[in-house]
CSV table of C-alpha atoms in Angstrom, one decimal:
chain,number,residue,atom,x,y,z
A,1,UNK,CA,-8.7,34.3,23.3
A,2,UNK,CA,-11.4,32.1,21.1
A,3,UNK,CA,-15.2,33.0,22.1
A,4,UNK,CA,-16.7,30.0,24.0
A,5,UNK,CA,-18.8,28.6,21.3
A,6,UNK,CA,-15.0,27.6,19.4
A,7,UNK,CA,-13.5,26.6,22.7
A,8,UNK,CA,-16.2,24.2,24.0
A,9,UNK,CA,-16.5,22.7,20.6
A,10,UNK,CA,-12.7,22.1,20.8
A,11,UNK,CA,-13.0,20.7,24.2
A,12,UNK,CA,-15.9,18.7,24.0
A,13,UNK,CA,-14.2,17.0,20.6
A,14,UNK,CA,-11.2,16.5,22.5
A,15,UNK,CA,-13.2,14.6,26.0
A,16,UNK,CA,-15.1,12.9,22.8
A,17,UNK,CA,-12.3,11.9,20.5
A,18,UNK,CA,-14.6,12.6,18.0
A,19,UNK,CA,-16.4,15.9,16.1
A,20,UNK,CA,-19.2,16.5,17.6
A,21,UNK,CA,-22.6,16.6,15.6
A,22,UNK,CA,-24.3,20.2,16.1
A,23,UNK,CA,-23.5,23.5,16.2
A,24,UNK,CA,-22.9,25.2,19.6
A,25,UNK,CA,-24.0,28.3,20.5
A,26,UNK,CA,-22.6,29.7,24.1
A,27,UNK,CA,-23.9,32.4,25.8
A,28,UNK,CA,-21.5,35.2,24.7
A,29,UNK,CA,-23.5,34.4,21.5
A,30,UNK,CA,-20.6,33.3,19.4
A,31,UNK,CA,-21.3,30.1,17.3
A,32,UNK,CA,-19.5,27.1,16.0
A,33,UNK,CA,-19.8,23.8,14.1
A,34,UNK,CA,-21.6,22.8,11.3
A,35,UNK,CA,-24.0,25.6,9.7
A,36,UNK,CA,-26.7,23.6,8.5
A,37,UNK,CA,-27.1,21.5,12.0
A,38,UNK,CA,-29.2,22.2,14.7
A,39,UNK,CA,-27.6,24.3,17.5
A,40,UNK,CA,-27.1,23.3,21.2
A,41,UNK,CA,-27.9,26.2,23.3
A,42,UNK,CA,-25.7,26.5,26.2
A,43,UNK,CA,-27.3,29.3,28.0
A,44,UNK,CA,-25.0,30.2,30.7
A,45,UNK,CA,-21.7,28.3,32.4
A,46,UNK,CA,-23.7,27.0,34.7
A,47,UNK,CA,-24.8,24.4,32.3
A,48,UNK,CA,-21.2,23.7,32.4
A,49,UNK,CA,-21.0,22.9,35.8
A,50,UNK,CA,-23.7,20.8,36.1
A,51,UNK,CA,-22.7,18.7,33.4
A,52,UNK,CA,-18.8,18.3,34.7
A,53,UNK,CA,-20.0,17.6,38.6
A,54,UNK,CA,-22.2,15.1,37.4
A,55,UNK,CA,-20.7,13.7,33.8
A,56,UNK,CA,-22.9,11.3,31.8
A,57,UNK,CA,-27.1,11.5,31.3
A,58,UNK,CA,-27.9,12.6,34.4
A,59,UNK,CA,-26.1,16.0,34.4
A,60,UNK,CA,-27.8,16.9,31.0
A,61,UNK,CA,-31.0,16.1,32.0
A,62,UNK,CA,-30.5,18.6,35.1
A,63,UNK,CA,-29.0,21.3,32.4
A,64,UNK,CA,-31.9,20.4,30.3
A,65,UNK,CA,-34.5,20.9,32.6
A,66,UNK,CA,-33.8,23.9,33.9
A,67,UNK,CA,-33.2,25.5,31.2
A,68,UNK,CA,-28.9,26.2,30.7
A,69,UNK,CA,-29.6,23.8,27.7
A,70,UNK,CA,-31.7,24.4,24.7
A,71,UNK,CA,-32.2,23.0,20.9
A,72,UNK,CA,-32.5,25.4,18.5
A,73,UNK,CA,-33.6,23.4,15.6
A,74,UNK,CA,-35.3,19.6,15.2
A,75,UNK,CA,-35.5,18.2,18.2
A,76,UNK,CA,-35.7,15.0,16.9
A,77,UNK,CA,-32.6,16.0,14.3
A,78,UNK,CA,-30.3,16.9,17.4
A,79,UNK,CA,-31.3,13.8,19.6
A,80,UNK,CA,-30.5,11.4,16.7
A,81,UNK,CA,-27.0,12.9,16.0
A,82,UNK,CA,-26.4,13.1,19.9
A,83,UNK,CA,-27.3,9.4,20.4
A,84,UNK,CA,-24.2,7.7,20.1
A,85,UNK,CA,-22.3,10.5,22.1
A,86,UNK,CA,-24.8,10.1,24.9
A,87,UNK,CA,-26.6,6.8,25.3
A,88,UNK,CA,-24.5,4.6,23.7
A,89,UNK,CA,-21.2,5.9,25.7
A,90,UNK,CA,-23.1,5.2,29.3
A,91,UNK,CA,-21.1,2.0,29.5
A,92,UNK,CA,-17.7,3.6,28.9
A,93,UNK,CA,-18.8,6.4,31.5
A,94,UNK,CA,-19.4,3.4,34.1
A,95,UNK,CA,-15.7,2.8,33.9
A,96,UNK,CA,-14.2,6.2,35.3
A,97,UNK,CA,-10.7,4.8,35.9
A,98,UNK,CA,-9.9,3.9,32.4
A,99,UNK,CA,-10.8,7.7,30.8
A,100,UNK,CA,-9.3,9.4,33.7
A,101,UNK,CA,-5.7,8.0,32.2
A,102,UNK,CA,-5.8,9.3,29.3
A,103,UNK,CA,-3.9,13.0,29.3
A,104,UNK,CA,-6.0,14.0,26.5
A,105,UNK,CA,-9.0,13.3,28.4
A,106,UNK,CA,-7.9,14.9,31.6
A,107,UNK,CA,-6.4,18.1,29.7
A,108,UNK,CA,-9.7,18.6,28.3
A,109,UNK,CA,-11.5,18.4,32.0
A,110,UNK,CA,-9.5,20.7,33.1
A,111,UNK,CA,-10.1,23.3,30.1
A,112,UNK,CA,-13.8,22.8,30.4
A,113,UNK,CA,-13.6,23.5,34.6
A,114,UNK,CA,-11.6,26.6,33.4
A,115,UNK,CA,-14.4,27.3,31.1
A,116,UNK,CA,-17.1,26.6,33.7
A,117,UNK,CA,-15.4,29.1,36.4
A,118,UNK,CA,-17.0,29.1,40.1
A,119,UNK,CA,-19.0,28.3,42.4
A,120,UNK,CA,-20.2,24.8,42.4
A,121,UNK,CA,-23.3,24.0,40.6
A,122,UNK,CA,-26.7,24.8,41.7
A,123,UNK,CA,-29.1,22.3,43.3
A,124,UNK,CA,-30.8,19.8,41.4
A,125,UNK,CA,-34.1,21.3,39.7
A,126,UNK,CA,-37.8,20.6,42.3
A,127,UNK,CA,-38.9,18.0,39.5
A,128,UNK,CA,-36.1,15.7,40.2
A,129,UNK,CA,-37.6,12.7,42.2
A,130,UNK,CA,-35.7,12.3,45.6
A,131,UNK,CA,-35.9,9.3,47.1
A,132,UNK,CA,-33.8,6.6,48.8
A,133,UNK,CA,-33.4,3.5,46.9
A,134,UNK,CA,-33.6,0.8,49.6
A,135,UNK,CA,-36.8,-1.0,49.7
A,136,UNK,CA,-37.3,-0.7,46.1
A,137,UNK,CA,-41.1,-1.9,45.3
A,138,UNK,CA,-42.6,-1.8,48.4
A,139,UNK,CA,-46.1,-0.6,48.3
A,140,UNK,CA,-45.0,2.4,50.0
A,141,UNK,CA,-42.3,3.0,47.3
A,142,UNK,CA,-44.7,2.3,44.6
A,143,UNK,CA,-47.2,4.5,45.5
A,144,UNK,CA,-44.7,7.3,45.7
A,145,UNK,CA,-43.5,6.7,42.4
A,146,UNK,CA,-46.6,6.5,41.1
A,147,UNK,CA,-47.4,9.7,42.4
A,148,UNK,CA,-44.6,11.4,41.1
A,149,UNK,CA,-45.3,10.6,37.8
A,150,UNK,CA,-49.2,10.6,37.4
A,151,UNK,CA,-50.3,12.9,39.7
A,152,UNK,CA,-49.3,16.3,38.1
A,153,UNK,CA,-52.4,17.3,37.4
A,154,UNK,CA,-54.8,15.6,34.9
A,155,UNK,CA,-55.5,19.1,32.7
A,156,UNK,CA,-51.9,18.2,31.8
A,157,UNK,CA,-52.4,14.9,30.6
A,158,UNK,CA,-55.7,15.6,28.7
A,159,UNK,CA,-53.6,18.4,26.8
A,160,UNK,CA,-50.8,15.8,25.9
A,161,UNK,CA,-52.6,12.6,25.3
A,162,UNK,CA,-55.9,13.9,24.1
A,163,UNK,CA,-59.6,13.1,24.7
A,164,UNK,CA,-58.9,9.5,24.8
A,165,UNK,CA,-56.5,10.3,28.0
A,166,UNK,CA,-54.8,6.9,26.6
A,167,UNK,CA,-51.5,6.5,28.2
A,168,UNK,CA,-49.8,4.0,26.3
A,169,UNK,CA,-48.9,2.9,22.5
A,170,UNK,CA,-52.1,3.5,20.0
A,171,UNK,CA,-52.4,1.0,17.5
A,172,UNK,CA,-52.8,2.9,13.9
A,173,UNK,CA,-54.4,1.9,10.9
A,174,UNK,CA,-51.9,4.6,9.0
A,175,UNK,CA,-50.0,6.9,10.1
A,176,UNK,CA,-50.6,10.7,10.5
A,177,UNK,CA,-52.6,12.3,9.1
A,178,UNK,CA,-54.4,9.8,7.8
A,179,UNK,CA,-55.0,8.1,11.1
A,180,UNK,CA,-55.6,10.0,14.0
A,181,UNK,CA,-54.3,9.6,17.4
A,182,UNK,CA,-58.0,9.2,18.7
A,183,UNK,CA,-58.8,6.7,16.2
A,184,UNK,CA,-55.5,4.9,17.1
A,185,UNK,CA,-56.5,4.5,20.6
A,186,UNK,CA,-59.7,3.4,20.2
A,187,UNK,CA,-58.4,0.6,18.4
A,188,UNK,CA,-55.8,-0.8,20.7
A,189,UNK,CA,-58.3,-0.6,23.0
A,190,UNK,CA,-60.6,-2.9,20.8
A,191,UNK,CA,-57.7,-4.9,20.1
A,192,UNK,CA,-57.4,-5.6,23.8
A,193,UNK,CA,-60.5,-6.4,24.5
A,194,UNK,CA,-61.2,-8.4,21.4
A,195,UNK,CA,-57.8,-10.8,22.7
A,196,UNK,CA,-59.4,-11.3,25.8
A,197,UNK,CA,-62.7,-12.6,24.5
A,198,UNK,CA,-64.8,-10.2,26.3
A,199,UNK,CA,-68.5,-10.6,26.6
A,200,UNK,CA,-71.2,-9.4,28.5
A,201,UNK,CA,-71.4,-11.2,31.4
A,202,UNK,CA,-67.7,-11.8,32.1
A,203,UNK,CA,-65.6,-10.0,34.6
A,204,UNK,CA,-62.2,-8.2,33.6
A,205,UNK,CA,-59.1,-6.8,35.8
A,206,UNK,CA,-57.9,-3.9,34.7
A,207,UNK,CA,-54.5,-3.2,36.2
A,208,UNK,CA,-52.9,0.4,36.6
A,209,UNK,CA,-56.5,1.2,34.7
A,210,UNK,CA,-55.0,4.8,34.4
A,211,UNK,CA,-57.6,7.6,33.5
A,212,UNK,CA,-60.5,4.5,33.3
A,213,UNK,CA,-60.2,4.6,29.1
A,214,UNK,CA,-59.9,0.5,29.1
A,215,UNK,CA,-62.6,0.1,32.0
A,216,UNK,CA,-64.8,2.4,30.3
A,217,UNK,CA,-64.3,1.1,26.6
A,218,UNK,CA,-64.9,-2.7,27.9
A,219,UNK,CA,-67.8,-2.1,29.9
A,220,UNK,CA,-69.4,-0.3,27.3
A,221,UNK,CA,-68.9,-1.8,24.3
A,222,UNK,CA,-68.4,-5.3,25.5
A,223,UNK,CA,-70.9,-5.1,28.3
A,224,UNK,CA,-68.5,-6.7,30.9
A,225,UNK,CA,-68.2,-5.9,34.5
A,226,UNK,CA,-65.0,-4.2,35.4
A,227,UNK,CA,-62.8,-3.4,38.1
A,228,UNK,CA,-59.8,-1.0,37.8
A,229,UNK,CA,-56.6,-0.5,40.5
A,230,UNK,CA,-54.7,2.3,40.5
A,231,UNK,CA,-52.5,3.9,42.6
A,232,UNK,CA,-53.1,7.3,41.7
A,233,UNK,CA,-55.5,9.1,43.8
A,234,UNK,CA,-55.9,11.6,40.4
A,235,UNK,CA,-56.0,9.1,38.2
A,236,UNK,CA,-58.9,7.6,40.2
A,237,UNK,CA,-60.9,10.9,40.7
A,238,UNK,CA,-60.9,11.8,37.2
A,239,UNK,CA,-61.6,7.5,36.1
A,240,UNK,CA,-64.5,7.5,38.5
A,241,UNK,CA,-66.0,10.4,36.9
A,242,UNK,CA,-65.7,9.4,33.6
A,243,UNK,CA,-67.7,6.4,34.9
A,244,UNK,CA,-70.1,8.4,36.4
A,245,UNK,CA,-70.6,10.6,33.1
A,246,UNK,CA,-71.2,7.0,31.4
A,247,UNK,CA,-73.6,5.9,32.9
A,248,UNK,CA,-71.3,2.7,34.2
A,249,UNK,CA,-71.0,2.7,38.0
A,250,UNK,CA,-73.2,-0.5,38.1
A,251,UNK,CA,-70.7,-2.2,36.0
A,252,UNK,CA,-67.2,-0.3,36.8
A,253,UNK,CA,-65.5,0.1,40.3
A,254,UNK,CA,-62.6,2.1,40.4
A,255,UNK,CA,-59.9,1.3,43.4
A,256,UNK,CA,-56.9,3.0,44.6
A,257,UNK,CA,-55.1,-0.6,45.3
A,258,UNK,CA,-52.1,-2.3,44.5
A,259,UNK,CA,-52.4,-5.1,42.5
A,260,UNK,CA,-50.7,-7.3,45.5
A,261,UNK,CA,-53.7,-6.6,47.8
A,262,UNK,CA,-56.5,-7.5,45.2
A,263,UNK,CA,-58.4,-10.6,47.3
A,264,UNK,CA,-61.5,-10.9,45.3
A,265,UNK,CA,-60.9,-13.0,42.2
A,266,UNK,CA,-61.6,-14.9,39.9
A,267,UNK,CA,-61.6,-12.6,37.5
A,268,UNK,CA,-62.2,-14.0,33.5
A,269,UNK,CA,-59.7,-12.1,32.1
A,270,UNK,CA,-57.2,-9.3,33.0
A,271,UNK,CA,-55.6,-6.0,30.9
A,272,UNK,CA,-52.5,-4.8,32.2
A,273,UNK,CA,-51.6,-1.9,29.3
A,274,UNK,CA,-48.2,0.1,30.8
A,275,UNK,CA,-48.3,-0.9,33.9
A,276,UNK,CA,-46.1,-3.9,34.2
A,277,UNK,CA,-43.0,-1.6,33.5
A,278,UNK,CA,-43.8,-0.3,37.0
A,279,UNK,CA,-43.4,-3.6,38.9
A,280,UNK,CA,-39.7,-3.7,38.9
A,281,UNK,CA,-37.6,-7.2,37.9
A,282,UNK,CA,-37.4,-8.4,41.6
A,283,UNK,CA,-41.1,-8.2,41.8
A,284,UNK,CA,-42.0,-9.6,38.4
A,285,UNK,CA,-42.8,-13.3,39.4
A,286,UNK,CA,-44.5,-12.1,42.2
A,287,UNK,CA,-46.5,-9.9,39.9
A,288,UNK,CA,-47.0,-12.7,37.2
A,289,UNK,CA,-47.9,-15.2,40.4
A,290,UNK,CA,-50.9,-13.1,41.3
A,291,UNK,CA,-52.8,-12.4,37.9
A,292,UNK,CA,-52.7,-16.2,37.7
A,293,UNK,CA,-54.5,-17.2,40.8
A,294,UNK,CA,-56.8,-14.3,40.3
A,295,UNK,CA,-57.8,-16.0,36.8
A,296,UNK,CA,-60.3,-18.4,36.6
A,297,UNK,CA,-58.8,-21.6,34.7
A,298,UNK,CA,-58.9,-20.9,31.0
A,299,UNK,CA,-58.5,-16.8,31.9
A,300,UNK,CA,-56.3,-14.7,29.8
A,301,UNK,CA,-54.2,-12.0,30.7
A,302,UNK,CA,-53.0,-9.3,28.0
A,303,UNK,CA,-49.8,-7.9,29.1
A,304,UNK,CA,-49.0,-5.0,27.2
A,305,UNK,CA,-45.3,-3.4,28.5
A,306,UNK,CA,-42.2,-2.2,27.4
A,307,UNK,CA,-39.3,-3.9,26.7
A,308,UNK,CA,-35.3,-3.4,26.1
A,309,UNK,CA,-32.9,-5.2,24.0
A,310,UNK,CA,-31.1,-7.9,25.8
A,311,UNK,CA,-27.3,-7.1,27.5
A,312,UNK,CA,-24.3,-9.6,27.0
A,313,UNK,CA,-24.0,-8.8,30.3
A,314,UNK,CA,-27.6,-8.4,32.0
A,315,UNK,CA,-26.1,-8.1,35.8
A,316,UNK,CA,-24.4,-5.1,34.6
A,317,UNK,CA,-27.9,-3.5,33.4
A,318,UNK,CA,-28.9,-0.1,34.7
A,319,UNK,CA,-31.8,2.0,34.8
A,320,UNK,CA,-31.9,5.1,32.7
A,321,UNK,CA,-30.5,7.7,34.6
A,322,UNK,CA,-32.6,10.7,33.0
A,323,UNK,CA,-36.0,8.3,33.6
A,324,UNK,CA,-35.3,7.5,37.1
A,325,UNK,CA,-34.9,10.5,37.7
A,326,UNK,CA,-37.6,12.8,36.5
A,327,UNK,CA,-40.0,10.7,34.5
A,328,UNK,CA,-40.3,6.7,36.3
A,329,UNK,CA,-38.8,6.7,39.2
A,330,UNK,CA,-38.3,3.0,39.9
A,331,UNK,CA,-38.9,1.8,36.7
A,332,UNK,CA,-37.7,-0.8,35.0
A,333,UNK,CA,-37.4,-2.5,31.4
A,334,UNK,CA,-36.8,-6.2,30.6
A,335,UNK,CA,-36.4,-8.0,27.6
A,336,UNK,CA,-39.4,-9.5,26.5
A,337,UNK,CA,-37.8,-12.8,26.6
A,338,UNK,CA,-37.7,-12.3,30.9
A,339,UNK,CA,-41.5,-11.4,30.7
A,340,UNK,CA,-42.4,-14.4,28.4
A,341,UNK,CA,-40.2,-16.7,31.2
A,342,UNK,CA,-41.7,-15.2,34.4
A,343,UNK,CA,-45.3,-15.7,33.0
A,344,UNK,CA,-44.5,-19.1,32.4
A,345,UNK,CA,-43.2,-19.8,35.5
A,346,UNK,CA,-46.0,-18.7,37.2
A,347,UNK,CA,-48.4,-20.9,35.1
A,348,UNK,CA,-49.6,-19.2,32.3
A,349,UNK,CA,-49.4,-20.6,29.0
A,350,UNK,CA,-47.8,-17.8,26.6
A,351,UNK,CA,-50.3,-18.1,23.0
A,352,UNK,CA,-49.2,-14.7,21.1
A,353,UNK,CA,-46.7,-11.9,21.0
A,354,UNK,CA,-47.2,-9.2,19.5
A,355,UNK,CA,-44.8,-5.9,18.4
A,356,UNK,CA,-45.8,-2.8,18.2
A,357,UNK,CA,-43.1,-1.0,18.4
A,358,UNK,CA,-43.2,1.0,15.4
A,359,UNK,CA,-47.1,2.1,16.5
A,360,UNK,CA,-45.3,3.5,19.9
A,361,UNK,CA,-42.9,5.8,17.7
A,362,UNK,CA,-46.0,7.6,16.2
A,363,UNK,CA,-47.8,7.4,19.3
A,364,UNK,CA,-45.0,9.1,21.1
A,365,UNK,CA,-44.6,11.9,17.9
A,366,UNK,CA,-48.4,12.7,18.4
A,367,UNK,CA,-47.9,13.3,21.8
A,368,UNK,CA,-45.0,15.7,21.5
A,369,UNK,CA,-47.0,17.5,18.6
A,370,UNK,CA,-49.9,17.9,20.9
A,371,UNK,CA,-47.4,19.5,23.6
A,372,UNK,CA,-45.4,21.6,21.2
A,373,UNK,CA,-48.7,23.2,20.1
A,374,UNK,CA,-49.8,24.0,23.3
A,375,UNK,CA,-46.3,24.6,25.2
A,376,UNK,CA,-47.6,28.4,27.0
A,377,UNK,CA,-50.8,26.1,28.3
A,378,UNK,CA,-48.6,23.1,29.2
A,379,UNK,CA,-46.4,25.0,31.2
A,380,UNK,CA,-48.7,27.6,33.1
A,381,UNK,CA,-50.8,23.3,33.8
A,382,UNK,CA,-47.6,21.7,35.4
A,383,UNK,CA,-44.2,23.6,35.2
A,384,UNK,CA,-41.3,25.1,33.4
A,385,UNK,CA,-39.2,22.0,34.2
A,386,UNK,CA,-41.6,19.1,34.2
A,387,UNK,CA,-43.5,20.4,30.1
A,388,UNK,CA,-39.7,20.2,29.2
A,389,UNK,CA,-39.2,16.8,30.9
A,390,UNK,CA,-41.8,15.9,29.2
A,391,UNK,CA,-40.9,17.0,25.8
A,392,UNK,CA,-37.4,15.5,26.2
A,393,UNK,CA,-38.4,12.4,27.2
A,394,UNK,CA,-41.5,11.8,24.6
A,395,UNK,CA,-38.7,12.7,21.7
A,396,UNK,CA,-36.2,10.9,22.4
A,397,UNK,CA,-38.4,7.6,23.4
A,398,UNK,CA,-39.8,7.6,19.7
A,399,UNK,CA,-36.2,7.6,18.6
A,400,UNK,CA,-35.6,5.0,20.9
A,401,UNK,CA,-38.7,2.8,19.3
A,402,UNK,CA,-38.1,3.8,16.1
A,403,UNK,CA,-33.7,2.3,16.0
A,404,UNK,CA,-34.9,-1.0,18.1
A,405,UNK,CA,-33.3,0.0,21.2
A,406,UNK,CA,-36.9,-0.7,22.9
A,407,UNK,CA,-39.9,-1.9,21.9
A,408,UNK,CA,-43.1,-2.5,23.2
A,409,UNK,CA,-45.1,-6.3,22.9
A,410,UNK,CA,-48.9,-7.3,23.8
A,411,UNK,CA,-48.6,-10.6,25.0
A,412,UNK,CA,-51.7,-13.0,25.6
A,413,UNK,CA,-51.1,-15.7,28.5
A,414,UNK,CA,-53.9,-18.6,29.3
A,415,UNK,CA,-54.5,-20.0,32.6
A,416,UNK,CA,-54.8,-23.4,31.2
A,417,UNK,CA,-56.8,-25.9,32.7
A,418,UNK,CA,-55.4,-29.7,33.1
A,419,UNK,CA,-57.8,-30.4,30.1
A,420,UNK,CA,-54.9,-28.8,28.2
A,421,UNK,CA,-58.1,-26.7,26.5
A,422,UNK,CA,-56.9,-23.3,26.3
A,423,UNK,CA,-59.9,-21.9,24.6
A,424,UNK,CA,-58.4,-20.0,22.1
A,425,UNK,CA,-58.9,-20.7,18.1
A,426,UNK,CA,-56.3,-22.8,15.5
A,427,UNK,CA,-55.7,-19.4,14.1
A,428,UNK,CA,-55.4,-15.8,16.1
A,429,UNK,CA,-54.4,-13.7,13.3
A,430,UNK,CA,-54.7,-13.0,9.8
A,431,UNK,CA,-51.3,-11.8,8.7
A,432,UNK,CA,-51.6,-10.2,5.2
């Protein structure tokens, strides 16, 4: 009989119809496939079972976080020659029916089940996010999400994203090492608050204000008077704090609030960095509806979020299974075309868009260096399963940025007045 490492191979290239990219090493240690690529680890048959009770993203991510799958290798090497067997076959794994037909397909199930032996596979691993999905965005349903995602202890985060305790794309100068990711930050912070025209005396909105970085950078080196809404109770602990240490709590009020429940506009301007990926498309006019009549007529809001590439089909979008799951529970991504629309249905006048999506690729590669240089730390701060979450997730999201299946856009939107004066200049940027 072959060891496992040549039988999986042969199996998986059979369910595939294609040779698959990496070397596999099983847990009898036998080996196969290329030499010179990085290995997958299966550890154990139980990866095996998790992967063929619940085929497609979501049953690697499982394997992968608890550990019955492993790189050996470049991470970033195995992701990209995985992406096309794994991402860009979720469609064909939405339509069951159609694989199930093919004997080849089904021959090679029922090699791999042989292969994967009993019992059934083992519960889902703690840091999978269980939740219902009715009442999606509710307040109630935001805050959990929220939760699950930011409140894992903030020792965690300062490891990962730094001093700055930024946690969104940088905007760099250069790229490492000349730049650093400190320097980076501290820039698109500057960049934000240079968009919104901010001046001492004004008031600004910061929405999901996160560890307080924008609140804290605005008030003090802008000298405006800031409020922040979170829906973190961590986030806020350690953001009022950092106010504190500042020297700032006449000029910055942190609130645990959702945005929805914010009564005491106007406001001059409003910063909503990462956050807007939270509000779910459903919600997204509603969200866009209330930063404009919390805006005082000429206000700008800078919307800083995520974005997808369009679908031929966008009723048949879905949200990332391995995301939903462990990392944004709730989350979703439009195209920036949807964002630009809802804004402009809810009044705003849309002046500048800008990409940045190659700056979130380096962003995102800091981050897992950061991690990957600390991992003992990282796990003893938060846990075996959620560092690798984390690891996973940060990797293959720079991949993602840096191929132009997402990207990430800072868009500026004026309340403009009837005057039709939106305040801004005849030129925004030098483009050089």
């Amino acid at each position: 009989m072959a060891d496992a490492a040549s039988r999986l191979k042969g199996l998986v290239e059979q369910l595939l119809g294609t040779p698959f990219p990496l070397r596999i090493r099983a847990w009898d240690g036998s080996q196969a496939g290329p030499p010179d690529a990085p290995a997958l680890v299966v550890r154990n048959r139980r990866a095996l079972r998790r992967l063929l009770f619940k085929p497609g993203e979501l049953g690697l991510a499982r394997a992968w976080v608890a550990g019955d799958l492993d790189i050996d290798g470049d991470l970033y090497t195995a992701l990209d020659r995985l992406s096309g067997l794994i991402w860009e076959r979720e469609e064909d794994a939405r339509s069951p029916g159609r694989a199930l037909r093919d004997p080849q397909f089904r021959s090679a199930v029922r090699g791999l089940l042989a292969l994967a032996g009993p019992p059934l596979p083992p519960p889902a691993p703690e840091e999978e996010a269980r939740r219902p999905r009715r009442g999606l965005h509710t307040r109630r349903s935001d805050r959990r999400a929220i939760s699950h995602h930011y409140d894992v202890g903030n020792d965690f985060y300062e490891l990962v994203l730094g001093p700055s305790m930024v946690y969104s794309c940088a905007y760099w100068q250069a790229p490492p090492p000349e730049g650093t990711l400190e320097e980076a930050q501290r820039d698109k912070l500057d960049l934000v608050c240079r968009k919104l025209a901010l001046r001492p005396g004004r008031r600004l909105l910061d929405v999901g204000c996160g560890w307080g970085s924008m609140a804290v950078h605005a008030a003090r080196e802008y000298g405006v008077n800031v409020v922040g809404i979170t829906l973190s109770q961590e986030q806020a602990a350690y953001a009022r704090k950092r106010v504190a240490d500042e020297g700032l709590t006449d000029r910055v009020e942190i609130r645990v609030q959702d945005y929805r429940d914010v009564r005491d506009g106007p406001y001059d301007a409003i910063s909503s960095i990462g956050m807007a990926e939270h509000v779910g498309s459903e919600r997204y006019l509603q969200y866009a509806s209330v930063l404009y009549r919390l805006l005082v007529p000429g206000g700008r809001l800078l919307n800083h979020q995520i974005a997808r590439r369009p679908q031929r089909d966008e009723a048949a979008y879905q949200v990332d299974a391995f995301i939903d799951a462990y990392v944004f529970p709730d989350g979703e991504l439009s195209p920036v075309g949807t964002t630009v629309t809802a804004l402009e249905r809810a009044g705003f006048e849309v002046r500048d868009l800008e990409s940045l999506r190659e700056h979130y690729a380096l962003t995102l590669r800091a981050w897992v260096a950061r991690l990957e240089a600390d991992w003992d730390r990282a796990v003893v701060l938060s846990s075996y399963g959620r560092a690798r979450v984390w690891r996973l997730y940060m990797a293959a999201s720079a991949l993602a940025f840096e191929h132009n299946r997402i990207g990430v856009n800072q868009i500026l939107a004026v309340k403009t007045p009837d005057s039709g004066d939106s305040g801004l200049p005849l030129r925004t940027r030098t483009w050089h």
